[in-house]
Amino acid sequence: MKISEILAFLNTQGKNVTFTGNPDGIIYTMSNLDELKDHSIYWIRTRQFASNQLIERLKQCKDALMVCPFEIDGINCIITDYPKGIFFSILNHFFSKSRESTISERAVVLTDKIGKNVHIGSGCYIGEEVEIGDHSILHPNVSIICPCTIGCHCEIFPGVVIGADGFGYYFEGEIPHREIHFKGVKIGNNVEIGANTCIDRGLLTDTVLCDHVKIDNLCHIGHNVKIEENCLIIAGTVICGSAKIKQNAYLAPSSVVMDWVQVGEYAKVGVNSSAVTNVKDKITVFGTPAKRLSPVAKKED
Amino acid sequence: MKISEILAFLNTQGKNVTFTGNPDGIIYTMSNLDELKDHSIYWIRTRQFASNQLIERLKQCKDALMVCPFEIDGINCIITDYPKGIFFSILNHFFSKSRESTISERAVVLTDKIGKNVHIGSGCYIGEEVEIGDHSILHPNVSIICPCTIGCHCEIFPGVVIGADGFGYYFEGEIPHREIHFKGVKIGNNVEIGANTCIDRGLLTDTVLCDHVKIDNLCHIGHNVKIEENCLIIAGTVICGSAKIKQNAYLAPSSVVMDWVQVGEYAKVGVNSSAVTNVKDKITVFGTPAKRLSPVAKKED
Amino acid sequence: MKISEILAFLNTQGKNVTFTGNPDGIIYTMSNLDELKDHSIYWIRTRQFASNQLIERLKQCKDALMVCPFEIDGINCIITDYPKGIFFSILNHFFSKSRESTISERAVVLTDKIGKNVHIGSGCYIGEEVEIGDHSILHPNVSIICPCTIGCHCEIFPGVVIGADGFGYYFEGEIPHREIHFKGVKIGNNVEIGANTCIDRGLLTDTVLCDHVKIDNLCHIGHNVKIEENCLIIAGTVICGSAKIKQNAYLAPSSVVMDWVQVGEYAKVGVNSSAVTNVKDKITVFGTPAKRLSPVAKKED
């Protein structure tokens, strides 16, 4: 497409950017700065990444378009303080393929409460008391074995398991007996759940994931956990039963939150760290057991 | 049902409880103390959770039944020193749904050594040299790819993989070559294996899980590991090859037991801790590498 | 087979060994030293494992064959400085079953770029832009949902997910939005990927696993990671986006490598340790954050 079409799109989105260069330039593809191509769009965070050498090589490509916070003489530039967000919103709009929205013949789907344009991949098992909102995508080999509502525009990657019983036992002598779980899982809108992640069903109340929660691969979400809006849960993290993760919190890779522990708003649990007591709002904890490190740094764009 | 039916059940089980209140009260459901309902059963661990305010609200519900270690004036009470166990044994008996016991048409089952009332969900792959005992449940998308015996009353959650080769290599120069594994996995009775957990096959002898072993989601059980009776292995734990976990041990979330390490009876490895040397009976270790912390506290009811 | 056939095989492989004993002895099976059998092959690393008691018991078995670095009087011995490698190369040659090489009717395979003797198990989903080299094995319930090339002689265990989007987000206000990923995964020859491991697709360039990379169960390989030749990645390890693991590196169980971090050649990240800064060649780091421990010890045979 022409650069002018990209600028028109940003304008309709209310994005406040400045353009310098030739709006008739043609863009076909996107790339990173290790692999320069003709007719490609790039982004750069700060001036330190824009060496003279890079700029000379870019000038030899046809119609390079750079999204960055400053002007580069001789290069088409979309100038913004949020280059990463602008770059990816352009990619999402112009380059993302439309996703399939079919229910695979190779899936077992025992509910009819399926919204519009829902995709369910092969090998999925979707139990009876499940409800899936419009435009949600379930990739292959997802298993949902408990009562569960999933909102709209969710994406669930392969191998996810929703609804295993929580790991709660009572003892008769030395023999552990399972506490049978009676409730389910409630998932809001725009939630994304990474491959092979497991979300346990609730015991007497539901396990809850609120809108815009994003969970990476291979995480464990225990029974009766509540994760509030916009939280990011990175790969390998274990959240134990009845923990509560408040809005905009961030759990780094391979972190652990123990049962009944609350992690505050905008708080951060560090890599491979274990929150064994409550974490206050807006602080970072680190280590096992996790201790206060420093106030959370401002999130980048 | 009437409360008197619950009391009759506890009597047949030899449970020693006292009842105060109206045995003709009717119970339909169970709940927790955040969500009071009419005709519901609850439990409480100690008196500190029984505020006057809670008791007043309970009195406004029809036929509340409390399982607790003390009498509450004006409320139906089953009095016991083990309220959690009594509560869940009532739930298991009166409220648990009967599970399906069918072999899904969408499973691949290459053995005929399947006991009575076994359930095998869709998407399972059950290899040739597998034997499954009576009343065991395999949820969808379980893969068993090695010789394996599974006892009675086991439950295996979705995505579990039994029988990948252990991670053993020998080198020719710098090139690693797999040690092909020849043996299988032996699983006792009443074993439960959480979603997406992996249990590797043995090299020259079997990997073994004894009766009443309970494993949470996303655990790794290496080749030739032996886990003895009643052990609890919490989510995200990694047990490396040839480790031995003795009776009644407890491995906390995201813990690691290194290869060939032995964890003693009633011992406990702490959250996100790494046992790199043997752990004696009845002690708790913590940290990476794990060091002795304190004697194991008495397990709650 | 006769021991002489084993010796002939080693000879064709150019293995430099010495034999003492009776080459007409017959070998039917393999075992370890806890379970002595007639007509069996064993290996032993050093003389300290060869107690007089063991040797007496071995002498009572028919035709024991020992692979070890020294002669044992009265026992058939293949003498080598690399007993483990010689032992397992004999097992691989004489005892390993031929693997199936069929495409299951219960798999969904949307590509026709499948090499010779490829095995694809039931429940697999193999997307359109996938290419699989000769003699590679995909066990049941593997999902490949992005453009992906897999080399020859690879083995992918059940539940592996290749091609989930990397966990990259940009923010509009407090709302995270996914950076849609456009590239795929490139896997070399002789790569092995353990059960339920996840490998994310690349953003603007591919995620890459080079020849002879071996990954254990339940690992996370983030977007745009590159893992060079001969690396061993042990169970539960998390490698975050754009990390680079150089040749012959070793990541111990449950270790973490943070995003953009480089782990040097022959370097080792310790158990449950977190590399948050680059790790130089040939050193070992340990702890969270990981710090230098000592030079890497020489790898055993």
Tab-separated table of N, CA, C and O in Angstrom, chain B residues 165 168-172 175-182 203-204, chain C residues 1 6 9-10 13 15 30 41 84-99 155 192 214:
chain	number	residue	atom	x	y	z
B	165	ASP	N	10.730	-40.760	26.411
B	165	ASP	CA	12.043	-41.253	26.830
B	165	ASP	C	12.633	-40.310	27.865
B	165	ASP	O	12.477	-39.086	27.771
B	168	GLY	N	18.333	-38.791	28.806
B	168	GLY	CA	19.679	-39.301	29.042
B	168	GLY	C	20.426	-39.364	27.723
B	168	GLY	O	19.896	-39.875	26.733
B	169	TYR	N	21.639	-38.847	27.700
B	169	TYR	CA	22.429	-38.805	26.471
B	169	TYR	C	23.843	-39.276	26.742
B	169	TYR	O	24.390	-39.070	27.821
B	170	TYR	N	24.415	-39.914	25.739
B	170	TYR	CA	25.859	-40.152	25.759
B	170	TYR	C	26.447	-39.388	24.583
B	170	TYR	O	25.732	-39.023	23.654
B	171	PHE	N	27.728	-39.115	24.644
B	171	PHE	CA	28.342	-38.245	23.649
B	171	PHE	C	29.304	-39.009	22.757
B	171	PHE	O	30.051	-39.870	23.222
B	172	GLU	N	29.266	-38.685	21.464
B	172	GLU	CA	30.337	-39.101	20.555
B	172	GLU	C	30.959	-37.803	20.084
B	172	GLU	O	30.342	-37.056	19.315
B	175	ILE	N	28.665	-34.566	20.024
B	175	ILE	CA	27.290	-34.829	19.584
B	175	ILE	C	26.571	-35.692	20.620
B	175	ILE	O	27.016	-36.795	20.928
B	176	PRO	N	25.457	-35.207	21.166
B	176	PRO	CA	24.703	-36.041	22.109
B	176	PRO	C	23.840	-37.073	21.372
B	176	PRO	O	23.236	-36.765	20.345
B	177	HIS	N	23.818	-38.289	21.909
B	177	HIS	CA	22.966	-39.357	21.376
B	177	HIS	C	22.071	-39.873	22.488
B	177	HIS	O	22.541	-40.132	23.595
B	178	ARG	N	20.825	-40.066	22.160
B	178	ARG	CA	19.865	-40.526	23.156
B	178	ARG	C	20.171	-41.936	23.636
B	178	ARG	O	20.471	-42.820	22.838
B	179	GLU	N	20.066	-42.148	24.944
B	179	GLU	CA	20.015	-43.496	25.499
B	179	GLU	C	18.578	-43.991	25.329
B	179	GLU	O	17.677	-43.521	26.020
B	180	ILE	N	18.382	-44.909	24.402
B	180	ILE	CA	17.019	-45.381	24.170
B	180	ILE	C	16.502	-46.082	25.424
B	180	ILE	O	17.221	-46.848	26.060
B	181	HIS	N	15.264	-45.770	25.779
B	181	HIS	CA	14.686	-46.293	27.015
B	181	HIS	C	13.863	-47.535	26.712
B	181	HIS	O	13.088	-47.548	25.763
B	182	PHE	N	14.035	-48.562	27.538
B	182	PHE	CA	13.423	-49.850	27.257
B	182	PHE	C	12.272	-50.200	28.189
B	182	PHE	O	11.514	-51.107	27.916
B	203	LEU	N	14.601	-46.521	32.031
B	203	LEU	CA	15.669	-46.914	31.111
B	203	LEU	C	15.806	-48.438	31.120
B	203	LEU	O	15.450	-49.109	30.157
B	204	LEU	N	16.286	-48.994	32.224
B	204	LEU	CA	16.440	-50.447	32.340
B	204	LEU	C	15.527	-51.019	33.423
B	204	LEU	O	15.386	-52.227	33.549
C	1	MET	N	22.125	-62.567	20.470
C	1	MET	CA	23.224	-62.677	19.494
C	1	MET	C	24.505	-63.088	20.215
C	1	MET	O	24.621	-62.968	21.429
C	6	ILE	N	28.551	-58.526	18.410
C	6	ILE	CA	28.654	-57.188	19.017
C	6	ILE	C	30.028	-56.591	18.721
C	6	ILE	O	30.147	-55.421	18.343
C	9	PHE	N	30.202	-55.419	15.188
C	9	PHE	CA	29.502	-54.135	15.029
C	9	PHE	C	30.383	-52.974	15.490
C	9	PHE	O	30.528	-51.964	14.793
C	10	LEU	N	31.000	-53.135	16.667
C	10	LEU	CA	31.849	-52.051	17.181
C	10	LEU	C	33.012	-51.795	16.235
C	10	LEU	O	33.418	-50.644	16.023
C	13	GLN	N	32.044	-49.715	13.375
C	13	GLN	CA	31.823	-48.329	13.805
C	13	GLN	C	33.133	-47.625	14.139
C	13	GLN	O	33.115	-46.466	14.556
C	15	LYS	N	35.043	-48.247	16.639
C	15	LYS	CA	35.217	-48.097	18.087
C	15	LYS	C	36.424	-48.920	18.521
C	15	LYS	O	36.506	-50.117	18.231
C	30	MET	N	19.483	-56.695	28.219
C	30	MET	CA	20.341	-55.725	28.903
C	30	MET	C	19.721	-55.490	30.272
C	30	MET	O	18.531	-55.668	30.460
C	41	ILE	N	23.798	-57.860	29.101
C	41	ILE	CA	24.889	-56.890	29.001
C	41	ILE	C	24.688	-55.794	30.048
C	41	ILE	O	23.548	-55.407	30.348
C	84	LYS	N	29.914	-45.919	28.931
C	84	LYS	CA	28.509	-45.532	28.790
C	84	LYS	C	28.134	-45.412	27.312
C	84	LYS	O	27.121	-45.951	26.860
C	85	GLY	N	28.965	-44.712	26.559
C	85	GLY	CA	28.681	-44.524	25.135
C	85	GLY	C	28.687	-45.845	24.375
C	85	GLY	O	27.808	-46.104	23.545
C	86	ILE	N	29.682	-46.702	24.662
C	86	ILE	CA	29.751	-47.998	23.971
C	86	ILE	C	28.523	-48.845	24.319
C	86	ILE	O	27.879	-49.433	23.444
C	87	PHE	N	28.176	-48.875	25.600
C	87	PHE	CA	27.011	-49.648	26.047
C	87	PHE	C	25.749	-49.216	25.301
C	87	PHE	O	25.019	-50.030	24.738
C	88	PHE	N	25.490	-47.897	25.278
C	88	PHE	CA	24.237	-47.452	24.669
C	88	PHE	C	24.272	-47.539	23.149
C	88	PHE	O	23.235	-47.723	22.518
C	89	SER	N	25.457	-47.434	22.547
C	89	SER	CA	25.463	-47.614	21.089
C	89	SER	C	25.173	-49.075	20.744
C	89	SER	O	24.512	-49.356	19.738
C	90	ILE	N	25.600	-50.012	21.593
C	90	ILE	CA	25.226	-51.427	21.389
C	90	ILE	C	23.711	-51.598	21.549
C	90	ILE	O	23.042	-52.224	20.722
C	91	LEU	N	23.160	-51.010	22.611
C	91	LEU	CA	21.713	-51.127	22.827
C	91	LEU	C	20.927	-50.540	21.650
C	91	LEU	O	19.968	-51.141	21.170
C	92	ASN	N	21.341	-49.341	21.225
C	92	ASN	CA	20.617	-48.695	20.122
C	92	ASN	C	20.634	-49.572	18.875
C	92	ASN	O	19.644	-49.683	18.165
C	93	HIS	N	21.778	-50.219	18.631
C	93	HIS	CA	21.888	-51.012	17.410
C	93	HIS	C	21.142	-52.342	17.506
C	93	HIS	O	20.430	-52.732	16.583
C	94	PHE	N	21.284	-53.034	18.629
C	94	PHE	CA	20.768	-54.407	18.691
C	94	PHE	C	19.384	-54.536	19.329
C	94	PHE	O	18.688	-55.510	19.097
C	95	PHE	N	18.999	-53.587	20.156
C	95	PHE	CA	17.771	-53.789	20.929
C	95	PHE	C	16.642	-52.817	20.611
C	95	PHE	O	15.515	-53.037	21.025
C	96	SER	N	16.928	-51.707	19.918
C	96	SER	CA	15.833	-50.745	19.731
C	96	SER	C	14.857	-51.273	18.690
C	96	SER	O	15.244	-51.807	17.659
C	97	LYS	N	13.584	-51.113	19.006
C	97	LYS	CA	12.545	-51.515	18.067
C	97	LYS	C	12.533	-50.558	16.888
C	97	LYS	O	12.772	-49.364	17.040
C	98	SER	N	12.172	-51.075	15.729
C	98	SER	CA	11.969	-50.143	14.632
C	98	SER	C	10.695	-49.369	14.940
C	98	SER	O	9.705	-49.908	15.413
C	99	ARG	N	10.778	-48.076	14.739
C	99	ARG	CA	9.642	-47.205	15.004
C	99	ARG	C	8.669	-47.278	13.834
C	99	ARG	O	9.073	-47.453	12.693
C	155	GLU	N	12.786	-35.975	16.685
C	155	GLU	CA	11.724	-36.662	17.435
C	155	GLU	C	11.021	-35.637	18.319
C	155	GLU	O	11.664	-34.941	19.114
C	192	GLU	N	15.591	-33.100	19.272
C	192	GLU	CA	14.572	-33.807	20.050
C	192	GLU	C	13.892	-32.825	20.994
C	192	GLU	O	14.562	-32.015	21.639
C	214	LYS	N	18.801	-30.719	22.046
C	214	LYS	CA	17.956	-31.657	22.783
C	214	LYS	C	17.239	-30.886	23.885
C	214	LYS	O	17.902	-30.292	24.756
